[in-house]
Structure formats: C-alpha cells, structure tokens
C-alpha cells in the first residue's frame, strides 16, 4: 500500500523533449506539486538546470540527470513519463519506476489503452505496477480526453448508443513549426505516402481511444481501421515553412473506424492542416437521445495535454495500484488544490 | 466487503412515483440487470404488478410491496431510490437499505453532494454505508451530470479555471403536463412568489452541483445563492394547461451563483419555460484555455436522468463503500454490458 498523500506531491520528470519542456511550467503553478528531479538522456541537457533546459526565466535548482538510477526511492512520489508514443519504448522505464515505487502519469499514446492491441505488454505492466503498489496512467488531450473519456462521459445520459462520431478539425496555421512539419506541410503526395508507410507518421492513439470506448461501453469490436491521407493545397501558397505548391500537402487527415459486426460504430476524423476555416471539436452521439456536442474553435492540443497530465496527478496518487485508464478513474478535473483527498484515497486497495 | 459482481445484477426499485415509473423500462432493456422487487407506499400501487403500475404492455411478475421489511437481504444487489428530492426524507430508507446490504443509486437531489450543506447527515449516511459495506450514489441529469460531473470533466484540459457558467435553457412546450405545472405555467406573479416562498418550488440541486464543483476543483466558497423568478408571458397565449394571460408565468428561471471571496466563480442559469426558441445546454469555461461546449437543443431531462441512474449501476456496484458522488467515481458511461468488470472491482476496498 502506498503512503497516504504527501504534501506537496514530489514530482520527477522523465523525458524533457518537446512535451516534457512544455509541461514543466504547468507543474510550477500548482502549490501542491514540487518538481524534485528530471531525467533525460540527451547529453546537451544532462547536468543543466531544468529551468534553463525549458527556457524558463528562472532556475529551478533541479539538475537533469541521465538515468533513473541516479535517483533514489525516497526522492519522489510520482514520475511524469514523456519519452515516446510507443508502448515497447516505455516498458523498461515503467519497470524501473515501479521498483522506485513512484506512481506514473505518462503521455505515451499506446499506453493509454493497451489491453486490446498489446495485451501481453499490458498485463506485464499491470503486474509490475501491482507488485510494487504503484498506479500508472497514460493520458493527454487525445488519447485521454477528446476521443475517449469525454465521449464516454457524454454517453452517461444515453438510454441507447448506436454510434459515435468525433471530428477534430485543427487549423495548423497557428501552431508551432515542428507541429507543421510533423503533419507533413510541403510534402508531395509521394513523399507523404512514403512517410506514412514508415509507420511513424501521423497521430498515434486513434485505435487506443476506439478500444477504450468499446471496452467501457461493452461493445465487442470485430476490427478497427486507422488510415492517413494528405490534405492537399488547392493552390500555391506561402507558409511559415516556405512555398507550398498546389497539390502538395498542407497537413494530414486520419480516419479511424471501429466495427461491431458489420456496423461502423465509431468514426474518428482527425484533421490537422493549414488554413482550416472552422476548427472545432465535435462529438456526435447517435442513439437515445441523439445529440451533438461542439467546442467551437477546438481545443489547443499542447495546452490540453499538459493540463490533463498535471490535473491527473492527484487522481493517480489516489488510484488503486495497477495500469489504470481514463475510463477507470474519477474525472480528472482541474485541481487548484486536492480537496477531499480522502475521497481519492478510498478508491485505493 | 461486498460480494463480487453477480450476473445479472438484481435490482429493487424503491419508489414508483413519476421518476420510478419512467425508470422501469430502462432497466428491462439491459441484459445484465434483473428487476426483482419494488416498494411504494401508495395503497393504489401495493399488490399490483410493476408492469401494470408503470403502464407497460407486459407483466413483470414483480408485485409492489409496501415496505422494505417485506424483502430480505438475499433478494437483491442494488436499490434504486426515487422517493424524494430532500435529504431528510431518504435517511431512514438509506439506513434500512444499508442493513439489507444493497448498494444504492438514488435520484434524491440533495443526496448528490450533501457534504457542505448538510454535513452531519452526510457523515451519518456515509458511516452507515461503510459499516454495512455498501456504496451510495445520487445522480441524474442535474444534479449528477450537466452542472457538475460534465463541467468537472471538461476542466481536465485546463491549465487554469477562473470561472464556470452553465446555461440550461429548456423549452417546456414539448414536455409532459405535470412538468409544465411544476414550473408554474399560468401562475400570477403573486401566486408564483407565494409558491417560491414555500421552499418546495423549482429545481432542487443547483447548490449541490456548485458545491460538488468547488470541492473537486479545490475552491473554497464563501457563499452560494439560488434564486427563482418567473418567466412571464409577453402576450396572451393558449397552452396545454389553458389560457395564459400576458404577465402570467410561462415557466421559471433559477440563477445559481457561487462566490469565492468576492468573485462569482460559478453561475448557473436554469430556465424551463414555454416557447423558448433556442433550447440548449451550454457550458462556458473561462481560464486557460477559455472555451464553450454546446449541446444544441439541450438534453431531455427525464430520459437523461433515467439513463444516468441505469448506467451508474455497474459503477456503483464496483465502488468503495460509503457515500459516493459523481465526482469520485469513474465516468458513468452508457453500458451495454459491464465490460472490464475487474476494473470496477479494483476500486473497492
């Protein structure tokens, strides 16, 4: 059994790549969190102050170390793991973290719901978490919120759910350049296809979100699809990444589909491209009742991911040991200070 | 410790008034639920088949009895308590249900979050639930969803939340006559004020929803307000309840406000009146980010309440003993069949 919640909750960041660096200032704002350590393998970061690595205007008096073995069990309560999107990449780290007996909140997309796609790894992670009494959650805006826990919560008012459709239309024009590069701005269709064929292109996690919904609603799926295609420029245009010719990519669109029998019961449309006129996140629930939920303008993914991770910390601290999902835990609301902490504690074994 | 989840889950309805009667058909549709008993004190219902009392086209082979003492511990797993909106009215029944060792899902509005307003009763209910190893939850569309667990979930993506505003605008023209009577259609302003002064008029639960939000987000409230006023007819009109003159009520509007220091941090606008042109449920979150969530047309309250109660049953069966709230439990999604039941079970002590 984990110790009762300490105050402040001592946090170690594992991974100071783009997500980890964005996350740090969120942690500093919460009076009940204390950043006590940071790990990154990048030799340009090791030994430097986290505030400097994250280009903050303050030193944090926390030096980046090159491995978890530099830290000891007593140092911390929870680790924020932001190293990779892929499950296989986090397993060894999770095993180290379990031995340190720190709870884990991660942004690893494939870890958000690995039970269907990679059940052996899911069982292995779950077992080591239970053995050492820690709770592990992976979350973020998506997977974690927009296409799984948010629609699951919405269906609580349904007598019947026949089908779910979610559209996430993002205007990438306002996003940072690495994001624009990531979505393929300026690629020819051949280059786009080649990159797609590499398997490491596009948004990771549509499948995990579909499977989380299905597991929670009690739907047995026959199969899922996740297909990526370029969004093409209709005419030449100048972008922050240079001139893009008509017919070249201005971003990507991914379509996720889940089938129960021959029925397409989940449809995800994930589009991130330049010059999208009406960005929005829209959830359609078809059933009794049928209804639509719209967030005009859409949710800024980077802010939302860092916020969900930060807000999840007290919830994960109070969760039962094991590999948890956003569908198993109490709602991860914004948390100025953990209020009725006892309520969280009770859900612990 | 409660027994592990039985299948089917055996359900007793306590209260076959308007809500209880609406609820019955929802239960019959779920293969994992079995209605095994019903209690009501109305002598016109006692001894009759539940299907007949609920005007269904089938007999259910369950006879209404006049008290819980007619039923024994072994009969059931969970009770659905739909007798009253007021906390004092459910305490003796909850004590009986605890002794029967049945979990409870209720629609008693004041029970949805009684910790701030009626802490002594909340503690008493919580203690008896723990003593007998049962979990108690009160929920519905509101309180339970639209003005508490839904906005709490929405704030998971927030770096900061400064203020929450929720507008629930219902067009009562399409609703059943008892609902129209309940909201004061046809009353003069004097009659409306007299009824409001009785304290048993209007929507119950705005205060509980505000307090649930505040507790979960870590806001300490100085005070809350819940004020009711008539929505007046601008001209004479004919309604299903007869002729209504200009200046008479066509419904009600309730404004809930919660203050932290002098800041109004929660605002609820709850309007239910005839001829409302744009019914909708709208959530505004002000913070980082600020965003709006709209459900055009709005959610039908009766369907939603019965659905939330039905969907909550497997979640409550898996919860830790005690008085729970929608802010403490995993999301109550629609549930065709309880899927990863083990995940629910784990959150039990």
XYZ file of C-alpha atoms in Angstrom:
698
model
C 0.000 0.000 0.000
C 1.269 3.418 -0.985
C 1.822 6.015 1.688
C -1.061 8.431 2.134
C -0.799 11.511 0.006
C 2.172 13.632 0.941
C 2.020 17.366 0.591
C 3.479 18.648 -1.585
C 3.481 15.770 -4.036
C 7.082 15.337 -5.209
C 7.367 15.029 -8.971
C 10.141 13.741 -11.232
C 10.026 14.425 -14.959
C 11.258 11.571 -17.106
C 11.822 12.999 -20.568
C 12.479 16.662 -21.328
C 11.688 16.588 -25.026
C 9.070 18.935 -26.512
C 6.192 17.643 -24.322
C 8.271 17.458 -21.152
C 9.552 21.003 -21.647
C 6.034 22.344 -22.215
C 4.821 20.518 -19.110
C 7.289 21.991 -16.609
C 5.658 25.441 -16.185
C 2.280 23.777 -15.554
C 3.779 21.917 -12.606
C 5.336 25.039 -11.122
C 1.947 26.755 -10.895
C 0.404 24.178 -8.593
C 1.108 24.768 -4.909
C 0.634 21.086 -4.094
C 3.303 19.894 -6.561
C 7.060 20.123 -6.163
C 9.434 19.317 -9.010
C 12.290 17.388 -7.422
C 14.027 15.670 -10.305
C 14.413 15.347 -14.058
C 15.853 12.664 -16.301
C 16.847 12.924 -19.950
C 19.416 11.002 -21.977
C 20.280 13.956 -24.220
C 23.903 14.899 -23.358
C 23.087 18.537 -24.160
C 20.584 18.549 -21.286
C 22.288 16.383 -18.686
C 23.778 18.401 -15.833
C 21.878 21.570 -16.696
C 19.142 23.171 -14.620
C 15.607 22.210 -15.724
C 14.571 25.855 -15.869
C 17.367 26.508 -18.335
C 16.581 23.438 -20.453
C 12.931 24.534 -20.625
C 13.947 28.149 -21.368
C 12.103 29.459 -18.299
C 13.127 32.763 -16.771
C 14.086 31.098 -13.516
C 16.416 28.399 -12.268
C 14.572 25.563 -10.581
C 17.542 24.158 -8.680
C 16.861 20.785 -10.238
C 19.625 19.345 -12.411
C 18.891 16.961 -15.264
C 20.399 13.512 -14.665
C 20.986 10.884 -17.307
C 19.208 7.954 -15.722
C 16.683 6.916 -13.106
C 19.441 5.040 -11.286
C 20.768 8.444 -10.209
C 17.650 8.925 -8.080
C 16.510 7.002 -5.047
C 13.181 5.670 -3.873
C 12.770 8.312 -1.197
C 13.143 11.200 -3.632
C 9.696 11.375 -5.106
C 6.046 10.311 -5.249
C 5.195 10.439 -8.928
C 7.002 10.370 -12.270
C 5.774 12.127 -15.416
C 6.885 9.994 -18.325
C 7.028 11.853 -21.650
C 9.628 9.984 -23.679
C 7.796 8.235 -26.541
C 4.446 7.453 -28.126
C 5.134 3.723 -28.347
C 4.457 1.106 -25.716
C 7.545 -1.012 -26.259
C 9.660 2.073 -25.589
C 8.255 2.684 -22.101
C 8.194 -0.839 -20.670
C 11.760 -0.881 -19.277
C 11.288 2.603 -17.805
C 7.973 1.609 -16.222
C 9.669 -1.382 -14.623
C 12.346 0.907 -13.181
C 9.689 3.334 -11.936
C 7.730 0.512 -10.316
C 10.825 -0.509 -8.372
C 11.203 3.103 -7.257
C 7.556 2.858 -6.083
C 6.552 6.071 -7.789
C 3.152 6.461 -9.408
C 3.324 7.310 -13.096
C 1.441 9.713 -15.338
C 2.560 9.354 -18.927
C 1.758 10.801 -22.335
C 2.701 7.587 -24.144
C -0.243 7.243 -26.522
C -0.059 3.479 -26.848
C -0.077 3.127 -23.058
C -3.426 4.911 -22.760
C -5.337 1.698 -23.511
C -3.022 -1.189 -24.453
C -5.316 -4.025 -23.307
C -6.676 -4.916 -26.737
C -3.779 -4.235 -29.059
C -0.833 -5.322 -26.932
C -2.387 -7.407 -24.156
C 0.802 -9.220 -23.151
C 2.655 -5.954 -22.549
C -0.411 -4.510 -20.815
C -0.544 -7.488 -18.439
C 3.175 -7.226 -17.797
C 2.954 -3.528 -16.940
C -0.135 -4.078 -14.826
C 1.545 -6.912 -12.922
C 4.692 -4.969 -12.098
C 2.608 -1.957 -11.017
C 0.558 -4.114 -8.655
C 3.604 -5.885 -7.324
C 5.174 -2.593 -6.270
C 1.910 -0.881 -5.313
C 2.000 1.902 -7.882
C -0.637 3.267 -10.256
C 0.151 4.001 -13.884
C -1.967 6.172 -16.190
C -1.310 7.477 -19.650
C -3.344 10.463 -20.764
C -3.360 13.683 -22.730
C -5.782 15.541 -24.938
C -6.072 12.652 -27.352
C -5.861 9.839 -26.397
C -7.035 10.627 -22.894
C -9.796 13.140 -23.393
C -11.363 14.249 -26.658
C -11.883 10.880 -28.276
C -12.329 8.627 -25.245
C -13.053 9.842 -21.718
C -15.058 12.841 -22.971
C -17.396 10.812 -25.225
C -17.650 8.037 -22.613
C -18.780 10.624 -20.060
C -21.226 12.113 -22.570
C -22.927 8.743 -23.065
C -23.851 8.554 -19.396
C -27.127 10.289 -20.331
C -27.956 7.738 -23.034
C -30.619 5.090 -22.918
C -29.039 3.623 -26.012
C -25.906 4.361 -28.050
C -25.781 3.152 -31.617
C -22.837 5.039 -32.972
C -20.280 7.686 -32.071
C -18.597 10.102 -34.454
C -15.952 12.600 -33.454
C -14.438 15.268 -35.639
C -11.299 17.087 -34.572
C -10.532 19.780 -37.112
C -7.404 21.735 -36.262
C -6.109 24.800 -38.056
C -2.367 24.212 -38.002
C -1.613 27.746 -39.237
C -1.447 28.949 -35.643
C 0.677 26.076 -34.364
C 4.436 25.838 -33.830
C 6.641 24.959 -36.800
C 7.641 21.483 -35.547
C 3.927 20.666 -35.431
C 3.520 21.853 -39.038
C 6.483 19.729 -40.087
C 5.080 16.790 -38.166
C 1.820 16.891 -40.122
C 3.650 16.916 -43.462
C 3.273 20.504 -44.691
C 5.043 20.832 -48.058
C 5.363 17.115 -48.828
C 4.475 15.807 -52.261
C 1.902 13.025 -52.288
C 4.703 10.509 -52.942
C 6.753 11.818 -50.052
C 3.641 11.782 -47.885
C 2.887 8.149 -48.779
C 6.476 7.112 -48.159
C 6.429 8.745 -44.755
C 3.049 7.177 -43.954
C 4.410 3.765 -44.940
C 7.180 4.195 -42.356
C 4.501 3.701 -39.708
C 5.852 6.559 -37.601
C 3.857 9.369 -39.152
C 0.613 10.898 -38.063
C -1.305 10.907 -34.848
C -0.808 7.921 -32.555
C -3.707 6.737 -30.451
C -6.904 6.666 -32.511
C -7.021 2.884 -32.150
C -6.445 3.042 -28.392
C -9.270 5.574 -27.998
C -11.668 3.403 -30.005
C -10.780 0.379 -27.934
C -11.196 2.281 -24.668
C -14.679 3.398 -25.721
C -15.614 -0.119 -26.787
C -14.360 -1.702 -23.573
C -16.206 0.805 -21.425
C -19.498 0.655 -23.324
C -19.401 -3.129 -23.574
C -19.027 -3.280 -27.358
C -17.103 -6.196 -28.801
C -15.218 -4.963 -31.863
C -14.525 -7.026 -34.944
C -11.849 -4.719 -36.232
C -10.563 -1.179 -36.294
C -9.004 0.952 -39.029
C -6.705 3.941 -38.843
C -5.915 5.445 -42.233
C -3.887 8.500 -43.028
C -4.088 10.691 -46.116
C -2.688 14.080 -47.081
C -4.776 17.255 -47.121
C -3.671 18.894 -50.382
C -3.194 22.563 -51.204
C -5.773 23.666 -53.778
C -3.489 26.468 -54.981
C 0.057 27.658 -54.397
C 0.573 29.310 -51.047
C 3.297 30.763 -48.870
C 3.643 29.205 -45.457
C 5.918 29.570 -42.463
C 7.718 26.515 -43.835
C 8.182 28.049 -47.277
C 6.317 27.970 -50.568
C 3.823 25.112 -50.983
C 2.588 24.292 -54.482
C -0.945 23.270 -55.390
C -1.183 19.511 -54.938
C 1.386 19.357 -52.150
C 0.336 18.567 -48.613
C -0.815 21.271 -46.217
C -1.409 18.696 -43.477
C -2.946 15.352 -42.797
C -6.252 13.696 -42.181
C -6.648 10.462 -40.319
C -9.828 8.424 -40.282
C -10.375 5.928 -37.516
C -13.183 3.403 -37.742
C -14.339 0.673 -35.390
C -16.695 -2.091 -36.467
C -19.048 -4.225 -34.404
C -20.185 -6.948 -36.761
C -20.504 -5.011 -39.989
C -21.660 -1.828 -38.250
C -19.292 1.119 -38.164
C -19.974 2.159 -34.587
C -17.097 4.563 -34.035
C -15.802 7.073 -36.567
C -12.991 9.498 -35.847
C -11.997 12.263 -38.212
C -8.710 13.814 -37.171
C -7.577 16.629 -39.453
C -4.626 18.929 -38.819
C -3.813 21.196 -41.724
C -3.081 24.784 -42.667
C -5.895 27.209 -43.408
C -8.784 25.231 -41.964
C -11.571 27.806 -41.730
C -13.724 26.333 -38.942
C -11.576 24.475 -36.454
C -13.733 22.663 -33.897
C -14.047 19.532 -31.851
C -17.407 17.926 -32.405
C -18.887 14.841 -30.822
C -21.962 13.208 -32.313
C -23.752 10.580 -30.278
C -26.388 8.628 -32.200
C -28.868 6.783 -30.028
C -31.498 7.710 -27.481
C -31.088 10.604 -27.339
C -29.019 11.601 -30.352
C -27.118 14.762 -29.668
C -24.173 16.842 -30.704
C -21.531 18.447 -28.507
C -19.448 21.202 -30.048
C -16.363 23.014 -28.845
C -16.094 25.874 -31.348
C -12.503 26.717 -32.215
C -11.353 23.407 -30.832
C -9.011 22.636 -28.010
C -5.325 23.566 -28.229
C -3.650 20.181 -28.041
C -0.400 21.160 -26.334
C -2.043 23.110 -23.528
C -4.681 20.455 -23.051
C -2.191 17.588 -22.896
C -0.002 19.306 -20.325
C -3.089 20.299 -18.315
C -4.605 16.806 -18.276
C -1.296 15.300 -17.158
C -0.930 17.888 -14.379
C -4.551 17.551 -13.282
C -4.306 13.753 -13.286
C -1.564 13.646 -10.668
C -3.767 13.722 -7.533
C -6.236 11.293 -9.102
C -3.486 8.804 -9.941
C -1.969 9.226 -6.479
C -5.321 8.085 -5.076
C -5.960 5.246 -7.517
C -5.711 1.535 -6.849
C -2.371 0.007 -7.905
C -2.126 -1.259 -11.461
C -2.287 0.007 -15.017
C -5.251 2.371 -14.997
C -7.052 4.120 -17.860
C -9.035 7.350 -18.075
C -12.152 5.160 -18.233
C -11.436 3.612 -14.816
C -10.583 6.701 -12.796
C -12.657 9.511 -11.308
C -12.928 12.516 -13.631
C -9.633 14.345 -13.954
C -10.898 17.834 -13.259
C -8.774 20.927 -12.944
C -7.384 20.894 -9.447
C -6.310 24.064 -7.672
C -5.668 22.026 -4.557
C -6.616 18.427 -3.883
C -9.788 18.984 -1.935
C -11.475 15.979 -0.463
C -8.309 13.937 -0.630
C -9.954 11.245 1.447
C -12.313 10.551 -1.398
C -9.425 9.776 -3.668
C -7.730 7.678 -1.034
C -10.707 5.458 -0.622
C -10.507 4.106 -4.092
C -7.163 2.603 -3.160
C -6.906 -1.028 -2.185
C -16.681 -6.433 1.677
C -19.416 -6.821 -0.881
C -19.639 -9.981 -2.931
C -18.075 -9.747 -6.361
C -20.450 -8.632 -9.056
C -23.261 -11.101 -9.606
C -24.740 -11.511 -13.020
C -27.403 -10.448 -13.552
C -27.385 -7.622 -11.029
C -30.632 -7.900 -9.066
C -32.438 -4.571 -8.726
C -35.169 -3.357 -6.385
C -36.996 -0.120 -7.121
C -37.843 1.927 -4.052
C -40.420 4.490 -5.114
C -42.704 4.144 -8.127
C -43.697 7.782 -8.493
C -43.167 9.638 -11.775
C -39.376 9.074 -11.877
C -39.547 5.453 -10.720
C -42.190 4.647 -13.328
C -40.142 6.230 -16.111
C -37.084 4.332 -14.956
C -38.517 0.802 -15.129
C -38.356 0.329 -18.921
C -34.708 1.440 -18.946
C -33.870 -1.381 -16.555
C -35.681 -4.002 -18.617
C -33.529 -3.240 -21.671
C -30.239 -4.143 -20.025
C -29.397 -7.844 -20.175
C -27.215 -7.594 -17.073
C -29.986 -6.188 -14.853
C -32.923 -8.058 -13.367
C -35.783 -6.261 -11.637
C -36.631 -8.394 -8.616
C -38.639 -6.121 -6.349
C -40.498 -2.845 -5.969
C -41.606 -0.827 -2.969
C -44.134 2.003 -2.813
C -46.346 3.221 -0.008
C -49.201 4.278 -2.299
C -52.096 1.891 -1.495
C -53.228 2.151 -5.120
C -49.948 0.544 -6.203
C -49.308 -2.002 -3.456
C -50.054 -5.563 -4.539
C -50.130 -4.745 -8.248
C -47.612 -5.856 -10.863
C -44.899 -3.281 -11.591
C -45.579 -3.519 -15.327
C -49.169 -2.528 -14.703
C -48.271 0.331 -12.346
C -45.846 1.665 -14.964
C -48.398 1.193 -17.765
C -46.081 -1.122 -19.704
C -47.520 -3.600 -22.158
C -46.179 -6.554 -20.193
C -46.443 -8.004 -16.726
C -43.086 -8.203 -14.968
C -44.092 -10.757 -12.341
C -42.907 -8.388 -9.661
C -45.520 -7.194 -7.191
C -45.271 -3.853 -5.431
C -44.872 -4.243 -1.664
C -45.489 -1.537 0.899
C -42.192 -1.638 2.757
C -38.589 -2.775 2.609
C -39.267 -5.079 5.550
C -41.187 -7.295 3.135
C -37.924 -8.082 1.352
C -34.898 -9.956 2.626
C -31.173 -9.429 2.343
C -30.690 -12.221 -0.148
C -33.199 -10.800 -2.620
C -31.149 -8.164 -4.360
C -27.858 -6.385 -5.037
C -28.880 -2.780 -5.589
C -31.787 -0.472 -4.796
C -32.888 2.436 -6.961
C -34.257 5.068 -4.603
C -36.577 7.587 -6.269
C -38.833 8.783 -3.479
C -37.956 12.423 -2.773
C -35.655 15.333 -3.605
C -34.852 16.053 0.038
C -32.107 14.527 2.120
C -34.008 14.251 5.383
C -36.610 12.164 3.588
C -34.171 9.459 2.464
C -32.107 8.963 5.623
C -34.320 6.325 7.282
C -34.658 4.451 3.980
C -30.885 4.537 3.408
C -30.381 3.094 6.877
C -32.772 0.258 6.048
C -31.038 -0.337 2.713
C -27.637 -0.407 4.390
C -28.857 -3.138 6.726
C -30.080 -5.064 3.682
C -26.530 -4.629 2.292
C -27.749 -3.392 -1.069
C -25.872 -0.705 -2.963
C -27.996 2.354 -3.711
C -28.436 4.580 -6.739
C -30.797 7.429 -5.972
C -32.234 10.483 -7.685
C -32.542 12.430 -4.421
C -31.093 15.769 -5.471
C -29.919 16.807 -2.027
C -28.084 13.491 -1.661
C -25.941 14.161 -4.737
C -23.482 16.274 -2.735
C -24.637 16.829 0.860
C -21.168 17.303 2.394
C -21.249 21.099 2.515
C -24.876 21.894 3.167
C -25.874 19.064 5.491
C -22.566 17.634 6.716
C -23.972 15.878 9.776
C -26.472 13.908 7.699
C -23.810 13.250 5.059
C -21.476 11.819 7.710
C -24.284 9.720 9.158
C -25.177 8.248 5.755
C -21.522 7.692 4.904
C -20.920 5.938 8.233
C -23.850 3.552 7.906
C -22.873 2.746 4.311
C -19.309 1.905 5.377
C -20.489 -0.087 8.354
C -22.559 -2.350 6.108
C -20.168 -2.292 3.148
C -22.495 -0.626 0.655
C -21.951 2.234 -1.805
C -24.500 5.012 -2.175
C -24.678 7.435 -5.109
C -27.271 10.009 -6.040
C -27.302 11.154 -9.637
C -29.444 12.228 -12.571
C -29.210 14.749 -15.339
C -28.910 17.630 -12.934
C -27.554 17.319 -10.311
C -25.345 14.479 -11.466
C -24.344 15.452 -14.961
C -24.973 18.756 -16.717
C -23.961 21.126 -13.953
C -21.359 19.075 -12.088
C -19.677 15.939 -13.438
C -19.805 17.207 -17.034
C -18.132 20.568 -16.321
C -15.666 18.937 -13.896
C -14.636 16.534 -16.667
C -14.373 19.414 -19.135
C -11.915 21.241 -16.889
C -9.449 18.362 -17.082
C -7.918 20.116 -20.102
C -7.451 23.411 -18.243
C -4.220 24.924 -17.071
C -6.301 27.389 -15.102
C -10.022 27.817 -14.394
C -11.239 31.218 -13.328
C -14.962 30.876 -13.720
C -17.647 28.489 -14.932
C -21.002 29.450 -16.393
C -23.670 26.984 -17.410
C -26.915 27.792 -19.144
C -29.660 25.219 -19.345
C -32.470 26.602 -21.467
C -35.384 24.187 -21.800
C -38.434 24.624 -23.979
C -41.174 23.220 -21.778
C -43.720 23.275 -24.623
C -42.706 19.746 -25.569
C -42.725 18.377 -22.028
C -45.401 16.481 -20.117
C -48.155 18.456 -18.384
C -47.040 17.685 -14.808
C -43.676 19.216 -15.744
C -45.420 22.351 -17.046
C -47.450 22.578 -13.852
C -44.314 22.050 -11.792
C -42.609 25.052 -13.405
C -45.569 27.325 -12.649
C -47.226 27.804 -16.053
C -50.291 30.047 -15.625
C -49.445 31.409 -12.171
C -49.743 35.112 -11.458
C -46.594 36.737 -10.128
C -48.158 36.788 -6.644
C -49.019 33.103 -6.835
C -45.534 32.399 -8.156
C -43.898 34.272 -5.264
C -46.101 32.530 -2.708
C -45.172 29.163 -4.131
C -41.490 30.099 -4.232
C -41.709 31.188 -0.581
C -42.935 27.688 0.313
C -39.393 26.452 -0.403
C -40.676 23.442 -2.301
C -40.847 25.007 -5.736
C -38.373 24.989 -8.548
C -35.401 22.859 -9.363
C -33.613 21.244 -6.434
C -29.880 20.757 -6.644
C -28.199 23.858 -8.041
C -26.457 24.391 -4.713
C -25.293 20.769 -4.520
C -23.846 20.991 -8.040
C -21.966 24.193 -7.211
C -20.571 22.622 -4.071
C -19.518 19.471 -5.907
C -17.627 21.541 -8.476
C -15.969 23.617 -5.770
C -14.932 20.582 -3.743
C -13.465 18.846 -6.749
C -11.606 21.871 -8.124
C -10.324 22.872 -4.708
C -12.255 26.130 -4.471
C -13.280 27.307 -1.023
C -16.650 29.028 -1.343
C -17.766 31.961 0.752
C -21.409 31.573 -0.135
C -23.862 30.363 -2.723
C -27.158 31.742 -3.973
C -30.104 30.040 -5.629
C -32.837 32.439 -6.669
C -36.036 31.706 -8.514
C -38.093 34.067 -10.616
C -40.978 33.669 -13.042
C -40.573 33.838 -16.815
C -43.576 35.953 -17.829
C -45.781 35.721 -20.908
C -45.270 38.785 -23.106
C -48.735 38.355 -24.601
C -51.807 36.188 -24.067
C -51.356 32.637 -25.251
C -53.152 29.302 -25.298
C -51.285 26.459 -23.682
C -51.909 22.803 -22.944
C -52.775 23.987 -19.432
C -55.299 26.555 -20.682
C -55.235 30.259 -21.486
C -52.295 32.216 -20.048
C -52.540 35.985 -19.911
C -49.722 38.394 -20.616
C -47.845 38.928 -17.357
C -48.602 35.457 -16.015
C -45.859 32.865 -15.713
C -44.927 30.595 -18.598
C -42.234 28.940 -16.523
C -39.373 29.654 -14.216
C -35.795 30.765 -14.209
C -33.363 29.938 -11.463
C -29.992 31.579 -11.060
C -27.344 29.863 -9.014
C -24.190 31.701 -8.012
C -21.141 30.639 -6.049
C -18.647 33.115 -4.650
C -15.007 32.658 -3.756
C -14.040 35.772 -1.899
C -15.993 38.393 -3.803
C -15.541 36.616 -7.150
C -18.569 34.973 -8.705
C -16.837 31.809 -9.883
C -19.851 29.677 -10.741
C -23.002 30.893 -12.451
C -25.895 28.627 -13.348
C -28.847 29.766 -15.422
C -31.625 27.209 -15.315
C -34.653 28.200 -17.369
C -37.646 25.992 -18.093
C -40.489 27.778 -19.799
C -42.921 27.550 -22.695
C -41.933 28.795 -26.152
C -38.191 29.083 -25.653
C -36.866 29.413 -29.201
C -33.309 28.075 -28.787
C -33.188 25.410 -26.125
C -29.609 24.360 -25.428
C -27.206 23.320 -22.734
C -24.120 25.485 -22.805
C -21.013 25.306 -20.680
C -18.571 28.199 -20.625
C -15.194 27.638 -19.032
C -13.160 30.801 -18.501
C -9.464 30.241 -17.926
C -6.586 28.788 -19.877
C -7.982 27.874 -22.278
C -11.386 29.557 -22.289
C -13.854 27.509 -24.256
C -17.515 26.835 -24.828
C -19.280 23.498 -25.045
C -22.731 23.479 -26.602
C -25.377 20.805 -26.830
C -27.837 22.332 -29.300
C -31.449 21.510 -28.480
C -30.450 20.544 -24.986
C -30.766 17.257 -23.189
C -34.192 15.806 -22.382
C -34.131 15.706 -18.610
C -36.355 12.695 -17.994
C -34.551 10.406 -20.428
C -31.174 11.577 -19.224
C -31.977 11.084 -15.549
C -33.265 7.547 -16.058
C -30.276 6.742 -18.288
C -27.673 8.058 -15.849
C -29.247 6.084 -12.999
C -29.307 2.895 -15.088
C -25.773 3.404 -16.396
C -24.483 4.138 -12.895
C -25.481 0.732 -11.512
C -22.324 -1.217 -12.522
C -20.097 1.678 -11.466
C -21.711 1.875 -8.027
C -21.528 -1.909 -7.644
C -17.774 -1.585 -8.114
C -17.242 1.451 -5.896
C -15.678 1.567 -2.453
C -18.239 1.514 0.377
C -19.536 4.860 1.574
C -21.487 7.830 0.294
C -20.025 8.488 -3.146
C -20.545 11.366 -5.567
C -20.310 11.652 -9.342
C -17.011 13.480 -8.793
C -15.469 10.474 -7.017
C -16.437 7.662 -9.370
C -15.209 6.561 -12.793
C -17.212 8.098 -15.636
C -20.722 6.701 -15.807
C -20.782 5.808 -19.488
C -23.566 4.042 -21.294
C -23.100 0.386 -20.579
C -24.417 -2.302 -22.890
C -22.743 -4.891 -20.732
C -20.261 -4.351 -17.931
C -17.048 -4.957 -19.792
C -13.851 -4.956 -17.820
C -15.726 -5.569 -14.600
C -12.447 -6.257 -12.855
C -11.509 -2.642 -13.317
C -14.530 -1.542 -11.393
C -13.943 -4.128 -8.727
C -10.476 -2.880 -8.080
C -11.618 0.452 -6.843
C -13.324 -1.341 -3.971
C -11.628 -1.582 -0.613
